[in-house]
XYZ file of C-alpha atoms in Angstrom:
604
model
C 28.265 -0.820 -65.638
C 27.898 -4.539 -65.266
C 25.757 -6.646 -67.528
C 23.179 -7.932 -65.061
C 20.529 -5.588 -66.385
C 17.324 -7.485 -65.958
C 18.285 -10.191 -63.532
C 19.841 -7.919 -60.951
C 18.748 -4.527 -62.212
C 15.144 -5.440 -61.520
C 15.930 -6.598 -58.005
C 15.548 -3.786 -55.528
C 18.620 -5.004 -53.661
C 20.790 -5.179 -56.773
C 24.361 -6.317 -56.466
C 27.006 -3.674 -55.942
C 28.722 -2.355 -59.050
C 32.114 -2.544 -57.347
C 34.623 -4.859 -59.061
C 34.679 -8.438 -57.843
C 37.799 -10.466 -57.272
C 38.921 -13.425 -59.340
C 37.321 -16.725 -58.404
C 37.792 -20.299 -59.569
C 35.133 -21.856 -61.756
C 31.978 -22.615 -59.826
C 30.092 -25.910 -59.575
C 32.943 -28.458 -59.639
C 31.468 -31.450 -61.404
C 34.432 -33.654 -62.195
C 32.845 -37.127 -62.472
C 34.348 -39.869 -60.344
C 35.150 -43.375 -61.548
C 35.590 -42.588 -65.221
C 36.532 -45.526 -67.398
C 40.276 -45.650 -67.973
C 41.532 -44.577 -71.369
C 38.792 -42.036 -72.094
C 40.564 -38.954 -73.400
C 37.666 -36.503 -73.283
C 35.236 -37.395 -70.505
C 32.082 -35.362 -70.053
C 32.726 -32.640 -67.498
C 29.226 -31.206 -67.230
C 30.074 -27.684 -68.334
C 29.832 -25.642 -71.544
C 30.551 -22.099 -72.725
C 28.004 -19.672 -74.160
C 29.493 -16.626 -75.881
C 27.731 -14.202 -78.189
C 27.950 -10.972 -80.188
C 31.710 -10.554 -80.640
C 31.326 -7.817 -83.283
C 35.064 -7.700 -84.091
C 36.186 -4.516 -85.840
C 39.544 -4.369 -87.634
C 39.066 -0.614 -88.111
C 38.804 0.192 -84.395
C 41.486 2.669 -83.275
C 42.267 3.444 -79.623
C 42.124 7.148 -78.870
C 39.476 7.940 -81.475
C 36.022 9.424 -80.952
C 33.254 7.222 -79.578
C 30.809 9.351 -81.579
C 32.544 8.324 -84.803
C 32.409 4.546 -84.364
C 35.881 4.584 -82.747
C 37.290 4.882 -86.269
C 38.030 8.609 -86.645
C 38.907 11.777 -84.778
C 40.249 12.142 -81.271
C 38.526 10.815 -78.200
C 38.458 8.289 -75.412
C 38.245 4.931 -77.199
C 40.143 2.536 -74.940
C 42.774 -0.025 -75.825
C 40.433 -2.976 -75.205
C 37.217 -1.242 -76.282
C 34.962 1.688 -75.512
C 32.784 0.280 -72.735
C 29.297 1.717 -72.459
C 29.224 2.924 -76.068
C 28.082 1.714 -79.468
C 31.615 1.055 -80.724
C 32.479 -2.490 -81.751
C 35.211 -4.774 -80.390
C 38.875 -4.106 -81.168
C 40.940 -7.139 -82.106
C 42.889 -6.654 -78.875
C 39.722 -7.548 -76.927
C 38.969 -10.528 -79.170
C 42.520 -11.890 -79.021
C 42.777 -11.530 -75.251
C 39.361 -13.143 -74.755
C 40.473 -16.208 -76.686
C 43.750 -16.247 -74.758
C 41.763 -16.222 -71.496
C 39.444 -18.989 -72.728
C 42.429 -21.135 -73.690
C 44.141 -20.659 -70.329
C 41.056 -20.974 -68.132
C 38.374 -23.002 -69.921
C 40.016 -25.168 -72.559
C 40.132 -28.315 -70.433
C 37.017 -27.518 -68.393
C 34.190 -27.522 -70.949
C 32.462 -30.071 -73.178
C 31.321 -27.790 -76.003
C 30.831 -24.165 -77.055
C 27.621 -22.396 -78.051
C 28.515 -19.396 -80.243
C 25.338 -17.464 -80.982
C 26.194 -15.127 -83.812
C 26.959 -11.529 -84.762
C 30.614 -12.145 -85.511
C 31.161 -9.102 -87.723
C 31.159 -5.368 -87.071
C 28.057 -3.215 -87.407
C 27.536 -1.181 -90.552
C 27.618 2.069 -88.580
C 30.247 4.119 -90.421
C 29.113 5.803 -93.632
C 32.720 6.568 -94.556
C 33.711 2.912 -94.191
C 30.729 0.783 -95.248
C 30.874 -2.959 -94.711
C 31.369 -5.403 -97.548
C 30.281 -9.012 -97.912
C 33.921 -10.100 -98.075
C 34.656 -8.291 -94.806
C 31.766 -10.046 -93.047
C 32.970 -13.439 -94.194
C 36.578 -12.603 -93.371
C 35.678 -11.645 -89.785
C 33.695 -14.854 -89.319
C 36.602 -16.851 -90.736
C 38.930 -15.017 -88.340
C 36.863 -16.069 -85.314
C 36.479 -19.600 -86.670
C 40.256 -19.936 -86.848
C 40.494 -18.732 -83.262
C 38.230 -21.579 -82.131
C 40.170 -24.053 -84.256
C 43.454 -22.825 -82.806
C 42.263 -23.471 -79.242
C 40.211 -26.619 -79.699
C 41.928 -28.523 -82.478
C 43.494 -31.820 -81.462
C 47.015 -31.556 -80.081
C 49.590 -31.324 -82.831
C 47.122 -30.045 -85.446
C 47.022 -26.242 -85.322
C 45.698 -23.598 -87.689
C 49.116 -23.262 -89.374
C 49.245 -26.954 -90.249
C 48.477 -28.220 -93.736
C 46.401 -31.009 -92.225
C 42.662 -30.515 -91.756
C 42.291 -29.883 -88.010
C 40.021 -32.124 -86.007
C 38.176 -30.422 -83.170
C 38.716 -31.698 -79.638
C 35.267 -30.419 -78.591
C 32.233 -29.300 -80.611
C 31.835 -25.593 -81.365
C 28.328 -24.789 -82.599
C 27.795 -21.508 -84.500
C 24.682 -19.775 -85.810
C 23.837 -16.813 -88.030
C 23.440 -13.387 -86.462
C 21.561 -10.554 -88.116
C 24.889 -8.744 -88.653
C 26.579 -11.771 -90.224
C 24.760 -11.016 -93.468
C 24.335 -8.036 -95.777
C 22.218 -5.979 -95.693
C 21.890 -6.675 -91.980
C 18.624 -8.424 -91.001
C 17.868 -9.511 -94.595
C 18.227 -13.248 -95.190
C 16.610 -14.783 -98.264
C 15.369 -18.323 -98.665
C 18.175 -20.849 -99.017
C 20.236 -22.071 -100.626
C 21.821 -18.630 -100.946
C 25.332 -17.197 -101.074
C 25.479 -16.933 -97.297
C 24.568 -20.540 -96.538
C 26.960 -21.768 -99.231
C 29.893 -19.635 -98.108
C 29.370 -20.207 -94.391
C 29.199 -23.962 -94.978
C 32.866 -23.561 -95.926
C 33.799 -21.060 -93.194
C 32.185 -23.225 -90.508
C 33.232 -26.473 -92.142
C 35.015 -27.700 -89.003
C 31.901 -27.157 -86.877
C 29.059 -28.564 -88.992
C 28.799 -32.389 -89.023
C 29.284 -33.896 -92.456
C 25.813 -35.396 -92.520
C 24.340 -31.933 -91.804
C 26.165 -29.968 -94.526
C 23.385 -30.316 -97.075
C 20.785 -29.290 -94.498
C 22.846 -26.237 -93.597
C 23.256 -25.127 -97.211
C 19.500 -25.497 -97.730
C 18.459 -23.373 -94.766
C 21.315 -22.376 -92.457
C 20.314 -24.744 -89.642
C 21.812 -27.997 -88.357
C 22.074 -30.440 -85.445
C 25.248 -31.610 -83.697
C 25.461 -34.412 -81.140
C 27.657 -32.994 -78.386
C 27.315 -36.135 -76.247
C 26.827 -38.819 -78.911
C 23.613 -40.732 -78.509
C 22.602 -38.677 -75.470
C 22.566 -34.895 -76.079
C 22.271 -32.796 -79.245
C 22.523 -29.059 -79.861
C 20.135 -27.707 -82.493
C 21.395 -24.560 -84.201
C 18.379 -22.542 -85.342
C 18.490 -19.952 -88.103
C 16.429 -17.307 -86.327
C 16.744 -14.997 -89.323
C 13.693 -16.779 -90.737
C 11.737 -16.016 -87.559
C 13.026 -12.451 -87.162
C 10.309 -9.837 -87.560
C 12.840 -7.398 -89.063
C 13.715 -9.715 -91.964
C 11.598 -8.247 -94.761
C 12.735 -10.951 -97.194
C 10.473 -13.537 -95.540
C 7.006 -13.635 -94.023
C 6.775 -15.728 -90.884
C 6.049 -19.411 -90.355
C 2.442 -19.792 -91.502
C 2.621 -20.344 -95.270
C 4.173 -23.546 -96.610
C 6.057 -21.463 -99.171
C 7.983 -19.647 -96.429
C 11.406 -20.806 -95.169
C 10.169 -20.160 -91.626
C 7.466 -22.808 -92.117
C 10.064 -25.250 -93.462
C 12.379 -24.488 -90.566
C 9.680 -25.194 -87.983
C 8.823 -28.446 -89.744
C 12.493 -29.413 -89.712
C 12.689 -28.590 -85.994
C 9.585 -30.680 -85.308
C 11.123 -33.647 -87.118
C 14.455 -33.247 -85.304
C 12.781 -33.217 -81.902
C 10.652 -36.218 -82.835
C 13.768 -38.130 -83.911
C 15.567 -37.253 -80.695
C 12.576 -38.387 -78.634
C 12.517 -41.707 -80.488
C 16.235 -42.138 -79.703
C 15.695 -41.213 -76.052
C 17.979 -38.198 -76.491
C 17.767 -34.649 -75.156
C 18.256 -31.335 -76.960
C 19.623 -27.859 -76.339
C 18.311 -25.199 -78.715
C 20.349 -22.155 -79.687
C 19.958 -19.190 -81.991
C 20.798 -15.523 -82.315
C 17.552 -13.563 -82.014
C 15.559 -14.622 -78.922
C 11.758 -15.017 -78.903
C 11.138 -11.799 -76.954
C 7.431 -11.020 -76.727
C 6.119 -8.304 -74.431
C 4.073 -5.122 -74.640
C 7.222 -3.195 -75.583
C 9.083 -5.553 -77.876
C 8.514 -8.430 -80.241
C 11.492 -10.020 -81.978
C 9.821 -12.848 -83.877
C 6.942 -12.963 -86.289
C 3.895 -13.983 -84.270
C 3.277 -17.142 -86.307
C 6.828 -18.314 -85.560
C 6.486 -17.555 -81.847
C 3.215 -19.491 -81.726
C 4.742 -22.605 -83.275
C 7.937 -22.375 -81.264
C 6.058 -22.108 -77.971
C 3.810 -25.009 -78.957
C 6.806 -27.115 -80.008
C 8.546 -26.395 -76.680
C 5.435 -27.470 -74.797
C 4.829 -30.639 -76.786
C 8.507 -31.651 -76.641
C 9.052 -30.627 -73.020
C 10.372 -34.123 -72.321
C 13.175 -33.569 -74.854
C 14.299 -29.928 -74.631
C 16.838 -29.106 -71.920
C 16.917 -25.358 -72.540
C 17.404 -22.666 -75.173
C 20.114 -20.011 -75.522
C 20.219 -16.742 -77.454
C 22.138 -13.474 -77.841
C 21.412 -10.368 -79.952
C 19.947 -8.124 -77.277
C 23.239 -7.518 -75.412
C 21.441 -7.539 -72.066
C 21.444 -10.330 -69.520
C 17.952 -11.677 -68.935
C 15.548 -14.550 -69.475
C 12.014 -14.935 -70.753
C 9.162 -17.339 -70.088
C 7.114 -18.748 -72.954
C 3.543 -19.377 -71.811
C 1.852 -22.281 -73.605
C -1.523 -20.853 -72.563
C -0.847 -18.012 -74.994
C -0.729 -20.434 -77.913
C -3.543 -20.044 -80.411
C -2.916 -22.531 -83.196
C -5.274 -20.617 -85.492
C -3.323 -17.402 -84.980
C -1.995 -15.537 -87.992
C -1.992 -12.107 -86.389
C 0.888 -9.759 -87.048
C 0.892 -8.427 -83.495
C 3.019 -5.387 -84.293
C 4.590 -3.817 -81.222
C 6.336 -0.463 -81.020
C 9.757 -0.480 -79.379
C 10.929 2.476 -77.303
C 14.034 1.438 -75.364
C 15.702 -1.452 -73.597
C 14.668 0.010 -70.263
C 11.020 0.059 -71.370
C 11.351 -3.542 -72.536
C 12.807 -4.715 -69.224
C 10.082 -2.925 -67.310
C 7.432 -4.506 -69.542
C 8.853 -7.952 -68.748
C 8.554 -7.279 -65.044
C 4.986 -6.085 -65.550
C 4.294 -9.251 -67.529
C 5.657 -11.377 -64.699
C 3.469 -9.551 -62.198
C 0.484 -11.298 -63.808
C 1.927 -14.781 -63.223
C -0.177 -17.007 -60.956
C 0.499 -15.978 -57.365
C 2.140 -18.789 -55.348
C 0.683 -19.657 -51.934
C 3.044 -19.065 -49.046
C 5.651 -21.811 -48.678
C 4.608 -23.717 -51.816
C 8.048 -23.625 -53.458
C 9.814 -24.758 -50.303
C 7.343 -27.619 -50.006
C 7.835 -28.640 -53.624
C 11.609 -28.451 -53.258
C 11.468 -30.805 -50.282
C 9.769 -33.510 -52.331
C 12.078 -35.884 -54.119
C 9.947 -38.390 -56.013
C 7.180 -38.119 -58.555
C 4.770 -39.764 -56.138
C 5.347 -36.986 -53.636
C 3.510 -34.586 -55.914
C 0.092 -36.142 -55.750
C -2.793 -34.242 -54.234
C -2.819 -36.794 -51.411
C 0.776 -36.027 -50.462
C 0.121 -32.297 -50.577
C -2.826 -32.762 -48.250
C -0.790 -34.934 -45.862
C 1.992 -32.380 -45.660
C -0.384 -29.528 -44.841
C -2.426 -29.988 -41.678
C -4.004 -26.540 -41.693
C -7.152 -27.499 -43.519
C -8.671 -28.344 -46.887
C -9.049 -24.702 -47.899
C -5.287 -24.290 -48.099
C -4.980 -27.636 -49.892
C -7.383 -26.400 -52.557
C -5.472 -23.142 -52.874
C -2.251 -25.040 -53.462
C -3.838 -27.366 -55.970
C -5.434 -24.450 -57.811
C -2.038 -22.786 -58.096
C -0.422 -25.990 -59.371
C -3.196 -26.400 -61.929
C -2.539 -22.876 -63.174
C 1.204 -23.356 -63.683
C 0.964 -26.787 -65.283
C 1.486 -29.000 -62.253
C 4.278 -29.145 -59.670
C 6.935 -28.820 -62.385
C 5.440 -25.629 -63.945
C 5.087 -27.394 -67.313
C 2.853 -24.637 -68.639
C 6.030 -22.635 -69.290
C 9.357 -22.927 -71.082
C 12.407 -20.702 -70.651
C 14.785 -18.913 -73.028
C 18.094 -17.575 -71.689
C 19.634 -14.469 -73.257
C 23.338 -13.890 -72.589
C 25.035 -10.482 -72.502
C 27.485 -9.678 -75.266
C 31.226 -9.774 -75.717
C 31.079 -6.424 -77.524
C 31.393 -3.857 -74.716
C 28.131 -1.988 -75.017
C 28.497 -2.413 -71.263
C 31.285 -4.743 -70.070
C 32.453 -7.697 -72.224
C 30.876 -10.873 -70.879
C 30.798 -14.629 -71.309
C 28.956 -17.410 -69.512
C 29.824 -20.939 -68.342
C 26.831 -23.222 -67.769
C 26.922 -26.366 -65.626
C 24.691 -29.366 -66.268
C 23.881 -32.600 -64.472
C 26.048 -35.554 -65.522
C 24.356 -38.195 -63.388
C 24.708 -41.555 -65.122
C 27.280 -40.226 -67.601
C 30.385 -41.648 -65.935
C 32.563 -43.114 -68.641
C 30.749 -41.209 -71.404
C 32.825 -39.041 -73.735
C 31.612 -35.850 -75.351
C 31.230 -35.429 -79.105
C 34.821 -35.244 -80.265
C 33.955 -37.009 -83.536
C 31.523 -34.592 -85.125
C 32.115 -36.009 -88.537
C 30.937 -39.574 -88.211
C 27.962 -39.851 -90.590
C 24.645 -40.372 -88.833
C 21.392 -41.640 -90.272
C 20.382 -39.266 -93.062
C 17.760 -36.691 -92.066
C 15.908 -37.085 -95.344
C 15.080 -40.695 -94.527
C 13.660 -39.706 -91.175
C 11.648 -36.884 -92.704
C 10.039 -39.161 -95.275
C 9.235 -41.744 -92.625
C 7.898 -39.035 -90.339
C 5.547 -37.702 -92.997
C 4.388 -41.217 -93.779
C 3.491 -42.208 -90.235
C 2.372 -38.944 -88.660
C -1.328 -38.547 -88.104
C -3.053 -35.286 -89.027
C -2.814 -32.545 -86.458
C -5.065 -33.217 -83.472
C -7.749 -30.684 -82.751
C -7.263 -31.061 -78.993
C -8.607 -27.919 -77.372
C -6.209 -28.433 -74.473
C -3.525 -27.008 -76.753
C -5.315 -23.673 -76.747
C -5.412 -20.955 -74.140
C -8.448 -20.881 -71.794
C -9.746 -17.762 -73.537
C -9.630 -19.448 -76.937
C -11.272 -22.579 -75.500
C -14.213 -20.479 -74.305
C -14.628 -18.928 -77.744
C -14.492 -22.359 -79.355
C -17.255 -23.636 -77.084
C -19.459 -20.743 -78.173
C -18.713 -21.381 -81.842
C -18.563 -25.156 -82.132
C -19.675 -25.074 -85.742
C -16.721 -22.866 -86.634
C -14.001 -25.108 -85.198
C -10.967 -25.289 -87.492
C -8.163 -27.763 -87.564
C -4.663 -26.301 -87.635
C -3.021 -26.108 -91.049
C 0.108 -27.836 -89.790
C 1.045 -30.977 -87.897
C 0.866 -30.514 -84.155
C 3.501 -32.646 -82.409
C 2.409 -35.366 -80.057
C 2.879 -34.475 -76.380
C 4.968 -36.641 -74.046
C 3.503 -39.967 -73.035
C 1.103 -39.678 -70.113
C 3.416 -41.993 -68.179
C 6.607 -40.115 -69.061
C 8.390 -38.333 -66.207
C 9.041 -34.588 -66.544
C 11.970 -33.691 -68.769
C 15.358 -32.261 -67.722
C 14.109 -28.686 -68.072
C 11.632 -29.376 -65.263
C 13.082 -32.049 -62.964
C 16.727 -32.367 -61.924
C 18.193 -35.344 -63.808
C 20.874 -36.033 -66.399
C 21.463 -32.900 -68.544
C 19.408 -30.590 -66.315
C 21.015 -27.146 -66.208
C 22.348 -26.701 -62.679
C 23.500 -23.110 -62.794
C 25.846 -20.745 -64.543
C 28.754 -18.448 -63.770
C 28.673 -15.040 -65.438
C 32.099 -13.565 -66.200
C 32.930 -10.012 -67.169
C 36.006 -7.860 -67.721
C 36.100 -4.480 -65.999
C 37.474 -2.379 -68.849
C 37.111 0.868 -66.926
C 39.445 -0.355 -64.198
C 41.776 -1.922 -66.758
C 42.053 1.245 -68.849
C 42.788 3.294 -65.727
C 45.639 0.912 -64.917
C 46.962 1.130 -68.484
C 46.883 4.942 -68.331
C 48.810 4.822 -65.049
C 51.469 2.605 -66.617
C 50.606 -0.346 -64.381
C 50.005 -2.864 -67.180
C 53.236 -2.631 -69.151
C 53.711 -2.517 -72.915
C 51.589 -5.611 -73.609
C 48.608 -5.418 -71.250
C 46.583 -8.546 -70.604
C 42.859 -8.781 -70.069
C 41.241 -10.910 -67.392
C 37.689 -12.023 -66.729
C 36.278 -12.237 -63.229
C 33.056 -13.553 -61.775
C 30.156 -11.137 -61.871
C 27.662 -13.491 -60.245
C 26.556 -17.098 -60.016
C 22.970 -18.278 -60.032
C 23.353 -19.998 -56.671
C 24.613 -16.882 -54.866
C 22.780 -15.007 -52.123
C 20.905 -12.808 -54.607
C 19.600 -15.423 -57.039
C 19.317 -18.329 -54.610
C 18.621 -20.756 -57.474
C 19.259 -24.405 -56.653
C 19.089 -25.229 -60.378
C 17.919 -23.745 -63.679
C 14.692 -25.687 -64.035
C 11.616 -23.880 -65.294
C 10.127 -23.839 -61.810
C 13.247 -22.104 -60.492
C 12.917 -19.425 -63.157
C 9.200 -19.081 -62.452
C 10.085 -18.508 -58.811
C 12.755 -15.942 -59.754
C 10.344 -14.112 -62.070
C 7.774 -13.989 -59.276
C 10.366 -12.544 -56.892
C 11.434 -9.891 -59.401
C 7.813 -8.895 -60.020
C 7.119 -8.757 -56.282
C 10.184 -6.623 -55.593
C 9.180 -4.302 -58.408
C 5.667 -3.894 -57.050
C 6.950 -3.138 -53.545
C 9.468 -0.542 -54.697
C 7.874 0.861 -57.820
C 9.369 4.284 -57.210
C 12.868 3.030 -56.411
C 15.595 3.860 -58.896
C 16.728 0.356 -59.891
C 20.406 -0.243 -60.435
C 20.720 -0.429 -64.208
C 24.154 1.141 -64.814
C 24.378 3.742 -67.567
C 20.717 3.277 -68.539
C 20.075 7.020 -68.603
C 23.277 7.719 -70.482
C 22.558 4.997 -73.004
C 19.054 6.309 -73.560
C 20.479 9.666 -74.589
C 22.583 8.121 -77.305
C 21.236 7.489 -80.747
C 20.799 3.723 -80.734
C 21.774 1.785 -83.786
C 19.751 -1.168 -85.042
C 21.026 -4.357 -83.438
């Protein structure tokens, strides 16, 4: 019942479901030669945790068919794993205790991607707005308690100063009614600006109240985290209508994101993007309005020298997705409605989608991995390294052309983490990143030093930006063909298209291993089934503790990923698709998939 649903569930040789032993944190990256006197050096590691769904009304021993609130049943002390019940406070409290004891001094910042209130799934006990805010305030105080500076705790009258940045974002269940988020400023942005006051930089407070989004520099002057308000992109938010019309908050949000990325590029900084609802787009599921997905994918492509990676939650299943810039049609306003059947159907549709990726020639990835410098990737070098004839050289070059060159720059990647709420097993993730050249650099302990005001940058940006280019290279090959046939009908986009990286710029950290490149991650989970059996047998005492253990790492024998660059994910997607094609009839190891399908699924 582990959480590796897509990543391992779609491998034919999926990892065993047997419990794993405790392991130390992977990827030791303690930098050598740090300048003396630095209190918080960059360690090259951060935490991603999502979908807590704390529930004060949860009662152990109640019925899992009644939200674990009523009746008699098998709701466990730390949660009802494999069900739709939310998280008891015992699970939340023990998770924070484990984080404090095991991660507090090991990470540089925290990405907290929303859904920090219970679901509205009990007609007898409906949620209230005050309850939603109270639960978010409860979790906020937990973070403050762990990561406030020594001597300044949550019980102190002094305003606590955070020792590391914690970056939150809105989930679709952090508002009421769930999914519905009106244009800001609104009561939610105003109230959460107070609840998350310790996490939002002072110079970003106004921006947050206006739209629920903000930027925080987690390594000052080097790396920023951009907290997106994906509620304005979410296809289920009937209060808004996509990102096409200037009157829509989604349009404003995309413009703000464009400006932020342009500013970061001008400052030679890099960015991590985070949000709640991921940009899932397959034949079985579509999370975002199509106009928002189009702009987002275009932005990721044009700012591929800036963006390190993007992180999301919401779906409760562990997987990733590739955004294909060849699917961008800057004239697109299509709704693209997609019916959704089940998570299993969605995962299968992703594998089918990956089966249409350009097919790599034999040995191409190994050859690319062996090359270390940009010059190695010229056609001449490829030809020199392959002595079996020009035909194979052309095949390799054709493949590289299809994927956007040796770095696979045609694509971008979004990572979706499994949830803390035990729909399966409670999970959290620790990501490691490259800290080359960061010796002596401290992380962003001073979130509240005013930066240059965003409004100034936005006015300057609008003044100097040229109109959107009509470069057909931004369009998919299919659209380019149509344009050639209808030259008289060519339209310019109704929005500013960002400039691409300089032609002389090296590939960004999402593509080539350098400072801030994601190196890998360690996925942790807590085996509640085993734990509850021990509690029932009296082996855990009166005050049982919860532990997290390693589920997998991305550099293990199954994943075999040397880093988390886009090319590595392209290679993994190709392997998953190939394994699926070879064993189409094999029953893949997706624990409890059949049982979950039988249950009436609530809206996420």
